[in-house]
Amino acid sequence: MPGLRVKGRAAFTAATLWCVLASGCSVAAPGPGAGPGRAAYPREQRIPLAVIDTLELRAHTYFLAHDALAGRATGTPGGELAAIYIAAQCRRLGLQPAAGDYFQEVPLVEITFAGGTLRVRDSVSAREFVLSEDFVPDFMTGRSLDGLRGPAVYLNTPIDLEVLPPLEGAIAVTLGPVGGPSALSALEMRGAAAVIQAGVDRSSFTLYRSSRGETLLRHADDGIESSLLSRIPVFVAGAEVTAALLAGTPLALGRPMPDGPLGKYVELELRTAHKAVSARNVACLLPGREPELRDTAIAYTAHYDHLGYGPPDERGDSVYNGFSDNAAGVAMLLAIAKAMKEGPAPRHSFLFLFFTGEERGLLGSDYYVARPVWPLERTRAVINLDAGAPPGRPASWRLAGGEGNELGLLAVDVALEMGWSATTSAARPNSDYFPFHREGVPAIAVIPGPGPFQGLTTDSSNALRRRWDFYHRPGDEWSEEFPFAGLQRYASYAYLIGAALDRRDRP
């Protein structure tokens, strides 16, 4: 069989795929000259393992971000291929299945939009807009999409729940994000039929289109609590819809307006089809060595899904490969697992959890915390990696979810010991650590930045970030030119946090 060559990358042959998926061998990524080698970390060489290297990170990301996986969308063959690859690599490293199998099935329902319109009427005229071109669905369950019509009522953001105007049967319109699931639930409780977030600039609307696509996914089991998906329908409006909604109001002139009716009537007509879809989390275990501690686990987490296909860029490329988001996170977890496996056995057990469906609303992690393969009460901490591949060696860090807790303080101490800086912030439902936080499990997301990279100025660091910033775009793909030393340091810091936790009997 001839090799598969896409976008000028090295070919995958049938033999390569068989090797990777059947026997769990490594993929050799192409590299310049003698290869990238290890960066010099005088202090980090105290790690007894010294095996977190750029070659492994290059190889894993090369495979996962290849066009052959078609962007790893949830519930697609490319996403399934990624899950099989991850399980094969865990097996190669000698990790055990976390619950009798490396896979955890996540039953889902896919809602496909076959078309739709949004009409805005006032006393003298009506305008009609087209789904995807002029407005797109935001994160929501999509359980009640029939009969979405009512008067448009403007709400300032952040929403003041104490002084809301009457919303029974209304379409709430905002010029900014509503404020999260709790605020959306409050609007639903007040009787709002739907929410439209207007005022989104062109580039942001394009990002919404590529990120949300023309389908929704939700859990097949209504009993699974969602950290992010809204029960009330939510849509994002482009410039034309925004102009129609705000016409004749002070808002159209850039002036403030109190909460209240916009003098418009909105009708949403959506044609949808439903089908069952199954995706899989991957759960791997490194058992601890100490009998009194091995029943408690420290978990590393990363999502492996991305967006699949989307609107093409200026090159005509419509594959959203997701190298930085989040093939990089998966590669780091595999590198950390290898480091732990090849070094002295840890005292506690370690879980390596690779989630599906993060891009579609934390579906895999929400399902996991509802159906954990390892009891949550015996999960000591969660360290989540989903902040992209830094194109330089970070010397500063942000620890989302670490505000005011011992896990955050420990992670800050680890950074300071390495000569870096770190700050903590509150948890937000923006990545897979949040469902654990919601259930009371200490959980942080480790995020590089925002300071300059080691050895670089602020300006040069920001220029590097701009050079490699292809968030949710086809340009987020593997490149020989990408400097992997930053990803190596990112993985090393995450490893050090876990190792510091393992040395303690309690967080």
Coordinates of C-alpha atoms in Angstrom, one line a residue:
M1 CA 0.0 0.0 0.0
P2 CA 1.4 3.4 -0.9
G3 CA 2.1 5.8 2.0
L4 CA -0.3 8.5 2.9
R5 CA 1.2 12.0 2.3
V6 CA -0.7 15.1 3.3
K7 CA 0.4 18.7 3.3
G8 CA 3.9 17.6 2.4
R9 CA 4.5 15.7 5.6
A10 CA 6.3 12.4 5.8
A11 CA 4.2 9.4 4.8
F12 CA 2.5 7.0 7.1
T13 CA 2.6 3.5 5.6
A14 CA 0.5 0.6 6.5
A15 CA 3.4 -0.9 8.3
T16 CA 3.9 2.2 10.4
L17 CA 0.2 2.3 11.5
W18 CA 0.3 -1.4 12.3
C19 CA 3.5 -1.0 14.4
V20 CA 2.0 2.0 16.3
L21 CA -1.5 0.6 16.9
A22 CA -0.9 -3.1 17.2
S23 CA 2.4 -3.3 19.1
G24 CA 2.6 0.1 20.7
C25 CA 6.0 1.1 19.3
S26 CA 7.1 4.7 19.0
V27 CA 6.8 6.9 16.0
A28 CA 10.0 8.6 14.8
A29 CA 9.3 12.2 14.0
P30 CA 11.5 13.8 11.3
G31 CA 14.0 16.2 12.7
P32 CA 16.7 18.6 11.5
G33 CA 20.2 17.2 11.3
A34 CA 21.2 15.5 14.5
G35 CA 17.9 16.1 16.2
P36 CA 16.9 18.5 18.9
G37 CA 18.7 17.0 21.9
R38 CA 18.0 17.9 25.5
A39 CA 18.1 21.4 26.9
A40 CA 20.5 21.9 29.7
Y41 CA 18.7 22.1 33.1
P42 CA 21.3 22.0 35.8
R43 CA 18.6 21.8 38.5
E44 CA 16.2 19.6 36.7
Q45 CA 18.9 17.0 36.2
R46 CA 18.3 16.2 39.9
I47 CA 15.2 14.3 38.6
P48 CA 16.4 10.7 38.9
L49 CA 14.9 9.8 35.6
A50 CA 16.1 12.5 33.1
V51 CA 14.0 10.9 30.3
I52 CA 11.6 13.8 29.5
D53 CA 13.2 14.6 26.2
T54 CA 12.2 16.5 23.1
L55 CA 12.5 13.5 20.8
E56 CA 9.6 11.8 22.6
L57 CA 7.5 14.9 22.6
R58 CA 8.2 15.5 18.9
A59 CA 7.3 11.9 18.0
H60 CA 4.0 11.8 19.9
T61 CA 2.8 15.2 18.6
Y62 CA 3.8 14.3 15.1
F63 CA 1.5 11.3 15.0
L64 CA -1.4 12.8 16.9
A65 CA -1.4 16.1 14.9
H66 CA -1.0 14.3 11.5
D67 CA -3.7 14.8 8.8
A68 CA -4.3 11.0 8.9
L69 CA -6.2 11.6 12.2
A70 CA -8.3 14.4 10.5
G71 CA -8.3 16.6 13.6
R72 CA -9.3 14.0 16.2
A73 CA -12.9 15.2 16.4
T74 CA -14.9 13.5 19.2
G75 CA -16.8 10.4 17.9
T76 CA -14.9 10.2 14.6
P77 CA -12.5 7.6 13.2
G78 CA -9.6 10.0 13.7
G79 CA -10.5 10.5 17.4
E80 CA -10.8 6.7 17.8
L81 CA -7.4 6.3 16.2
A82 CA -5.9 8.8 18.7
A83 CA -7.4 6.9 21.6
I84 CA -6.0 3.6 20.3
Y85 CA -2.6 5.2 19.9
I86 CA -2.6 6.5 23.4
A87 CA -3.6 3.2 24.9
A88 CA -0.9 1.4 22.8
Q89 CA 1.7 3.8 24.1
C90 CA 0.6 3.3 27.7
R91 CA 0.8 -0.4 27.2
R92 CA 4.3 0.0 25.7
L93 CA 5.3 1.9 28.8
G94 CA 4.1 -0.9 31.1
L95 CA 1.1 1.1 32.5
Q96 CA -1.9 -1.0 33.6
P97 CA -5.5 -0.4 32.5
A98 CA -7.1 1.6 35.2
A99 CA -10.3 -0.4 35.4
G100 CA -9.8 -3.7 33.6
D101 CA -9.6 -1.9 30.2
Y102 CA -7.7 1.1 29.0
F103 CA -10.9 2.6 27.6
Q104 CA -14.0 4.1 29.2
E105 CA -16.9 4.4 26.9
V106 CA -18.6 7.8 26.9
P107 CA -22.1 7.5 25.3
L108 CA -23.1 10.7 23.5
V109 CA -25.9 12.1 21.3
E110 CA -24.9 14.1 18.3
I111 CA -27.2 16.9 17.1
T112 CA -26.6 17.9 13.5
F113 CA -28.0 21.2 12.2
A114 CA -29.4 20.7 8.7
G115 CA -30.1 24.4 8.5
G116 CA -31.8 27.2 10.3
T117 CA -32.9 30.8 10.3
L118 CA -33.1 33.6 12.8
R119 CA -35.7 36.3 12.1
V120 CA -35.7 39.7 13.7
R121 CA -39.0 41.7 13.4
D122 CA -40.0 45.1 14.6
S123 CA -43.2 47.1 13.9
V124 CA -42.2 48.0 10.3
S125 CA -39.8 45.4 8.9
A126 CA -38.3 41.9 9.3
R127 CA -34.9 40.5 8.5
E128 CA -33.9 36.9 8.2
F129 CA -30.4 35.4 8.9
V130 CA -28.8 32.1 8.1
L131 CA -27.4 29.6 10.6
S132 CA -23.5 29.3 10.5
E133 CA -23.2 32.4 8.2
D134 CA -24.8 34.9 10.6
F135 CA -25.2 33.1 13.9
V136 CA -23.9 29.9 15.5
P137 CA -24.9 27.7 18.4
D138 CA -22.8 28.0 21.6
F139 CA -22.2 25.4 24.2
M140 CA -25.6 23.9 25.1
T141 CA -27.3 20.5 25.5
G142 CA -29.6 21.2 22.6
R143 CA -32.5 19.4 24.4
S144 CA -35.1 22.0 23.6
L145 CA -34.7 23.7 20.3
D146 CA -38.3 23.8 19.2
G147 CA -40.5 26.9 19.4
L148 CA -37.7 29.4 20.1
R149 CA -39.5 32.7 19.7
G150 CA -40.2 35.7 21.8
P151 CA -39.6 39.4 22.5
A152 CA -35.9 40.4 22.6
V153 CA -34.9 41.7 26.1
Y154 CA -31.5 43.3 26.6
L155 CA -29.4 42.4 29.7
N156 CA -26.3 44.2 30.7
T157 CA -23.3 42.0 31.6
P158 CA -22.3 40.9 34.1
I159 CA -25.9 40.1 34.8
D160 CA -27.4 41.4 38.0
L161 CA -29.7 38.5 39.0
E162 CA -31.4 40.7 41.7
V163 CA -32.9 43.2 39.3
L164 CA -33.7 41.2 36.1
P165 CA -36.6 42.5 34.0
P166 CA -39.5 40.1 33.2
L167 CA -38.1 37.2 31.0
E168 CA -40.9 34.7 30.7
G169 CA -40.9 33.6 27.1
A170 CA -38.3 36.2 26.1
I171 CA -35.1 35.9 24.1
A172 CA -32.3 37.4 26.3
V173 CA -29.8 39.5 24.4
T174 CA -26.4 40.4 25.8
L175 CA -23.3 42.2 24.5
G176 CA -20.9 39.9 26.4
P177 CA -20.6 36.5 27.9
V178 CA -23.5 35.8 30.3
G179 CA -21.2 34.6 33.1
G180 CA -21.2 30.9 33.1
P181 CA -23.5 28.0 33.8
S182 CA -24.9 29.4 37.0
A183 CA -26.1 32.6 35.4
L184 CA -27.5 30.7 32.4
S185 CA -29.4 28.4 34.8
A186 CA -30.8 31.5 36.5
L187 CA -32.1 32.9 33.2
E188 CA -33.7 29.5 32.5
M189 CA -35.4 29.6 35.9
R190 CA -36.7 33.1 35.2
G191 CA -38.4 31.7 32.0
A192 CA -36.1 32.9 29.2
A193 CA -36.5 30.9 26.1
A194 CA -33.0 31.4 24.7
V195 CA -30.0 33.6 25.0
I196 CA -28.2 35.5 22.1
Q197 CA -24.7 36.8 22.7
A198 CA -24.4 39.7 20.3
G199 CA -21.7 42.3 19.7
V200 CA -19.0 39.7 18.8
D201 CA -16.3 41.1 16.5
R202 CA -15.5 39.4 13.2
S203 CA -12.4 37.5 14.3
S204 CA -14.1 36.2 17.4
F205 CA -17.2 35.1 15.4
T206 CA -14.9 33.3 13.0
L207 CA -13.4 31.5 16.0
Y208 CA -16.8 30.6 17.3
R209 CA -17.7 29.1 13.9
S210 CA -14.6 27.0 13.8
S211 CA -14.8 25.9 17.4
R212 CA -18.5 25.1 17.6
G213 CA -19.1 23.7 14.1
E214 CA -22.5 22.7 12.9
T215 CA -23.1 19.9 15.4
L216 CA -23.7 19.7 19.2
L217 CA -22.8 16.8 21.4
R218 CA -24.3 16.0 24.8
H219 CA -24.3 13.0 27.1
A220 CA -26.8 10.3 26.3
D221 CA -27.5 9.9 30.0
D222 CA -29.5 12.9 31.2
G223 CA -28.2 12.2 34.7
I224 CA -24.6 13.3 33.9
E225 CA -24.1 16.8 35.3
S226 CA -22.5 19.2 32.9
S227 CA -19.9 21.8 34.0
L228 CA -20.2 23.9 30.8
L229 CA -23.2 22.9 28.6
S230 CA -26.2 25.2 29.1
R231 CA -29.7 23.7 29.3
I232 CA -31.1 26.9 27.9
P233 CA -30.3 27.4 24.2
V234 CA -27.5 29.8 23.6
F235 CA -26.4 31.4 20.3
V236 CA -23.7 33.8 19.2
A237 CA -24.6 36.5 16.7
G238 CA -22.4 38.0 14.0
A239 CA -22.4 41.7 13.0
E240 CA -25.5 41.7 10.9
V241 CA -27.7 40.0 13.5
T242 CA -26.3 42.4 16.1
A243 CA -27.1 45.4 14.0
A244 CA -30.7 44.2 13.5
L245 CA -31.2 43.5 17.2
L246 CA -29.9 46.9 18.4
A247 CA -31.3 49.1 15.6
G248 CA -33.1 52.1 17.0
T249 CA -31.7 51.8 20.5
P250 CA -29.0 53.7 22.3
L251 CA -26.8 50.7 22.0
A252 CA -26.6 51.1 18.3
L253 CA -25.0 54.5 18.9
G254 CA -22.5 53.1 21.4
R255 CA -24.4 54.5 24.4
P256 CA -25.4 52.5 27.5
M257 CA -29.0 51.2 28.0
P258 CA -30.6 49.7 31.0
D259 CA -32.0 46.2 31.0
G260 CA -35.3 46.0 29.2
P261 CA -37.1 45.3 25.9
L262 CA -35.3 46.0 22.6
G263 CA -38.6 46.5 20.7
K264 CA -37.9 43.4 18.5
Y265 CA -39.4 40.0 18.2
V266 CA -37.1 37.0 17.5
E267 CA -37.9 33.7 15.8
L268 CA -35.5 30.8 15.6
E269 CA -36.2 27.9 13.2
L270 CA -33.7 25.1 13.4
R271 CA -33.7 21.8 11.5
T272 CA -31.8 19.1 13.4
A273 CA -31.1 15.4 13.2
H274 CA -30.0 13.2 16.1
K275 CA -27.9 10.1 16.3
A276 CA -26.0 8.1 19.0
V277 CA -22.3 8.5 19.1
S278 CA -19.7 6.8 21.2
A279 CA -16.3 8.2 22.2
R280 CA -13.8 6.9 24.7
N281 CA -11.7 8.2 27.5
V282 CA -8.3 6.4 28.0
A283 CA -7.4 5.6 31.6
C284 CA -4.0 4.2 32.6
L285 CA -2.5 3.3 36.0
L286 CA 1.0 3.2 37.5
P287 CA 0.5 1.4 40.9
G288 CA 2.2 2.8 43.9
R289 CA 4.8 0.9 45.9
E290 CA 3.7 1.6 49.5
P291 CA 0.8 -0.6 50.6
E292 CA -0.6 2.1 52.9
L293 CA -0.6 4.7 50.1
R294 CA -1.1 2.9 46.8
D295 CA -4.9 3.0 47.2
T296 CA -4.7 6.8 46.8
A297 CA -3.9 8.2 43.4
I298 CA -2.5 11.4 41.9
A299 CA -3.9 12.0 38.5
Y300 CA -2.5 13.7 35.4
T301 CA -5.1 14.7 32.8
A302 CA -5.2 16.0 29.3
H303 CA -7.8 15.9 26.5
Y304 CA -6.8 14.3 23.2
D305 CA -9.7 15.5 21.0
H306 CA -9.7 18.5 18.8
L307 CA -12.1 20.0 16.2
G308 CA -11.8 17.8 13.1
Y309 CA -12.7 19.7 10.0
G310 CA -13.8 23.4 9.8
P311 CA -13.8 26.5 7.6
P312 CA -10.7 26.5 5.4
D313 CA -8.0 29.1 5.9
E314 CA -6.3 31.2 3.3
R315 CA -4.3 28.1 2.1
G316 CA -7.5 26.1 1.6
D317 CA -6.6 23.9 4.6
S318 CA -9.7 22.7 6.5
V319 CA -8.1 20.2 8.8
Y320 CA -7.8 21.5 12.4
N321 CA -4.9 19.3 13.5
G322 CA -4.6 20.5 17.2
F323 CA -0.9 20.2 17.6
S324 CA -0.7 22.7 20.5
D325 CA -4.3 22.0 21.6
N326 CA -3.9 19.4 22.8
A327 CA -1.6 16.8 21.2
A328 CA 1.1 18.6 23.2
G329 CA -0.7 17.8 26.5
V330 CA -1.1 14.2 25.6
A331 CA 2.6 14.0 24.6
M332 CA 3.6 15.5 28.0
L333 CA 1.5 13.0 29.9
L334 CA 3.1 10.1 28.0
A335 CA 6.6 11.6 28.7
I336 CA 5.8 12.0 32.4
A337 CA 4.5 8.5 32.6
K338 CA 7.7 7.2 31.0
A339 CA 9.8 9.2 33.5
M340 CA 7.9 7.8 36.4
K341 CA 7.9 4.2 35.0
E342 CA 11.7 4.3 34.4
G343 CA 12.6 5.8 37.8
P344 CA 12.0 4.6 41.3
A345 CA 8.4 3.4 41.8
P346 CA 6.2 6.2 43.3
R347 CA 4.7 5.8 46.8
H348 CA 1.2 6.6 45.6
S349 CA -0.5 5.3 42.5
F350 CA -0.6 7.6 39.5
L351 CA -3.5 7.9 37.1
F352 CA -3.0 9.1 33.5
L353 CA -6.4 10.2 32.2
F354 CA -6.8 11.2 28.5
F355 CA -10.3 12.7 28.0
T356 CA -12.5 12.9 24.9
G357 CA -14.9 15.7 24.2
E358 CA -13.2 18.6 25.9
E359 CA -13.7 20.8 22.9
R360 CA -17.4 20.1 22.9
G361 CA -18.0 21.0 26.5
L362 CA -15.9 18.9 28.9
L363 CA -17.9 15.8 28.0
G364 CA -15.2 13.2 28.8
S365 CA -14.2 14.7 32.1
D366 CA -17.8 15.3 33.2
Y367 CA -18.6 11.7 32.4
Y368 CA -15.5 10.5 34.3
V369 CA -16.4 12.3 37.5
A370 CA -19.9 10.8 37.3
R371 CA -18.6 7.3 36.6
P372 CA -15.0 7.3 37.9
V373 CA -12.8 4.3 37.3
W374 CA -10.9 5.3 40.5
P375 CA -12.9 6.6 43.4
L376 CA -12.9 10.4 43.7
E377 CA -12.5 10.2 47.4
R378 CA -9.2 8.4 46.9
T379 CA -8.0 10.8 44.2
R380 CA -5.6 13.0 46.0
A381 CA -5.0 15.7 43.3
V382 CA -5.4 16.4 39.6
I383 CA -2.8 18.1 37.5
N384 CA -4.2 19.1 34.1
L385 CA -2.2 20.0 31.0
D386 CA -4.1 21.9 28.3
A387 CA -2.5 25.3 27.8
G388 CA -0.7 24.7 24.5
A389 CA 2.9 24.2 23.5
P390 CA 5.0 27.2 24.7
P391 CA 7.5 28.2 21.9
G392 CA 10.1 29.1 24.5
R393 CA 11.2 27.9 28.0
P394 CA 8.7 29.3 30.5
A395 CA 10.1 31.0 33.6
S396 CA 6.6 31.9 35.0
W397 CA 3.4 29.9 35.5
R398 CA -0.2 30.3 36.3
L399 CA -2.0 27.7 38.3
A400 CA -5.8 27.8 37.6
G401 CA -7.7 26.2 40.4
G402 CA -4.8 26.7 42.9
E403 CA -6.1 29.8 44.6
G404 CA -6.4 29.4 48.4
N405 CA -5.5 25.7 48.6
E406 CA -2.6 23.5 49.5
L407 CA -2.2 22.0 46.0
G408 CA -1.7 25.5 44.6
L409 CA 0.8 26.5 47.3
L410 CA 2.8 23.3 46.7
A411 CA 2.9 24.0 43.0
V412 CA 4.1 27.5 43.7
D413 CA 6.8 26.2 46.0
V414 CA 8.0 23.8 43.3
A415 CA 8.3 26.7 40.8
L416 CA 10.2 28.9 43.3
E417 CA 12.6 26.0 44.1
M418 CA 13.4 25.9 40.3
G419 CA 14.0 29.7 40.2
W420 CA 10.7 30.4 38.4
S421 CA 7.6 32.4 39.5
A422 CA 4.1 31.2 39.8
T423 CA 0.7 32.6 40.6
T424 CA -2.7 31.0 41.4
S425 CA -6.2 31.8 40.3
A426 CA -9.7 30.5 40.9
A427 CA -11.1 27.5 39.0
R428 CA -13.1 28.1 35.9
P429 CA -15.1 25.7 33.7
N430 CA -12.6 26.0 30.8
S431 CA -10.7 22.7 30.9
D432 CA -10.9 19.2 32.3
Y433 CA -9.6 19.9 35.8
F434 CA -12.9 21.8 36.6
P435 CA -15.2 18.8 37.0
F436 CA -12.9 17.4 39.6
H437 CA -12.8 20.8 41.4
R438 CA -16.6 20.9 41.3
E439 CA -16.7 17.5 43.0
G440 CA -14.2 18.6 45.7
V441 CA -11.0 17.0 44.4
P442 CA -8.0 19.3 44.5
A443 CA -7.3 20.1 40.9
I444 CA -5.1 22.6 39.0
A445 CA -4.4 23.5 35.4
V446 CA -0.8 24.3 34.8
I447 CA -0.4 27.2 32.4
P448 CA 2.9 28.7 31.1
G449 CA 3.3 32.4 31.3
P450 CA 2.5 35.2 31.3
G451 CA 6.1 36.4 31.8
P452 CA 9.0 36.3 29.2
F453 CA 10.6 33.0 28.3
Q454 CA 14.0 32.3 29.8
G455 CA 16.7 34.2 28.2
L456 CA 14.3 36.4 26.1
T457 CA 12.9 39.8 26.6
T458 CA 9.2 40.5 27.0
D459 CA 8.9 41.8 23.4
S460 CA 10.8 38.8 21.8
S461 CA 8.7 36.4 23.9
N462 CA 5.5 37.9 22.8
A463 CA 6.7 37.9 19.2
L464 CA 7.3 34.2 19.6
R465 CA 3.9 33.6 21.0
R466 CA 2.3 35.5 18.1
R467 CA 4.4 33.5 15.6
W468 CA 3.0 30.2 16.9
D469 CA -0.5 31.2 18.0
F470 CA -2.9 29.3 15.8
Y471 CA -5.6 28.6 18.4
H472 CA -8.5 26.7 16.9
R473 CA -7.2 27.3 13.4
P474 CA -5.8 24.9 10.7
G475 CA -2.3 26.4 11.3
D476 CA -2.1 24.6 14.7
E477 CA -0.1 21.8 13.2
W478 CA 3.2 20.0 13.7
S479 CA 6.3 21.8 12.4
E480 CA 9.9 20.8 12.3
E481 CA 10.7 24.4 13.1
F482 CA 8.8 24.4 16.4
P483 CA 11.1 24.8 19.4
F484 CA 10.2 21.8 21.6
A485 CA 12.4 22.8 24.6
G486 CA 9.5 24.8 26.0
L487 CA 7.3 21.8 26.0
Q488 CA 10.0 19.8 27.7
R489 CA 10.2 22.3 30.5
Y490 CA 6.4 22.4 30.8
A491 CA 6.3 18.6 31.2
S492 CA 9.2 18.7 33.6
Y493 CA 7.4 21.2 35.9
A494 CA 4.2 19.1 35.8
Y495 CA 6.3 16.1 36.7
L496 CA 8.0 17.9 39.6
I497 CA 4.6 18.9 41.1
G498 CA 3.4 15.3 41.0
A499 CA 6.7 14.1 42.5
A500 CA 6.5 16.6 45.3
L501 CA 2.9 15.5 46.1
D502 CA 4.1 11.9 46.1
R503 CA 6.7 12.7 48.7
R504 CA 4.0 14.0 51.1
D505 CA 1.7 11.8 53.0
R506 CA -1.0 14.5 52.7
P507 CA -1.4 17.4 50.3

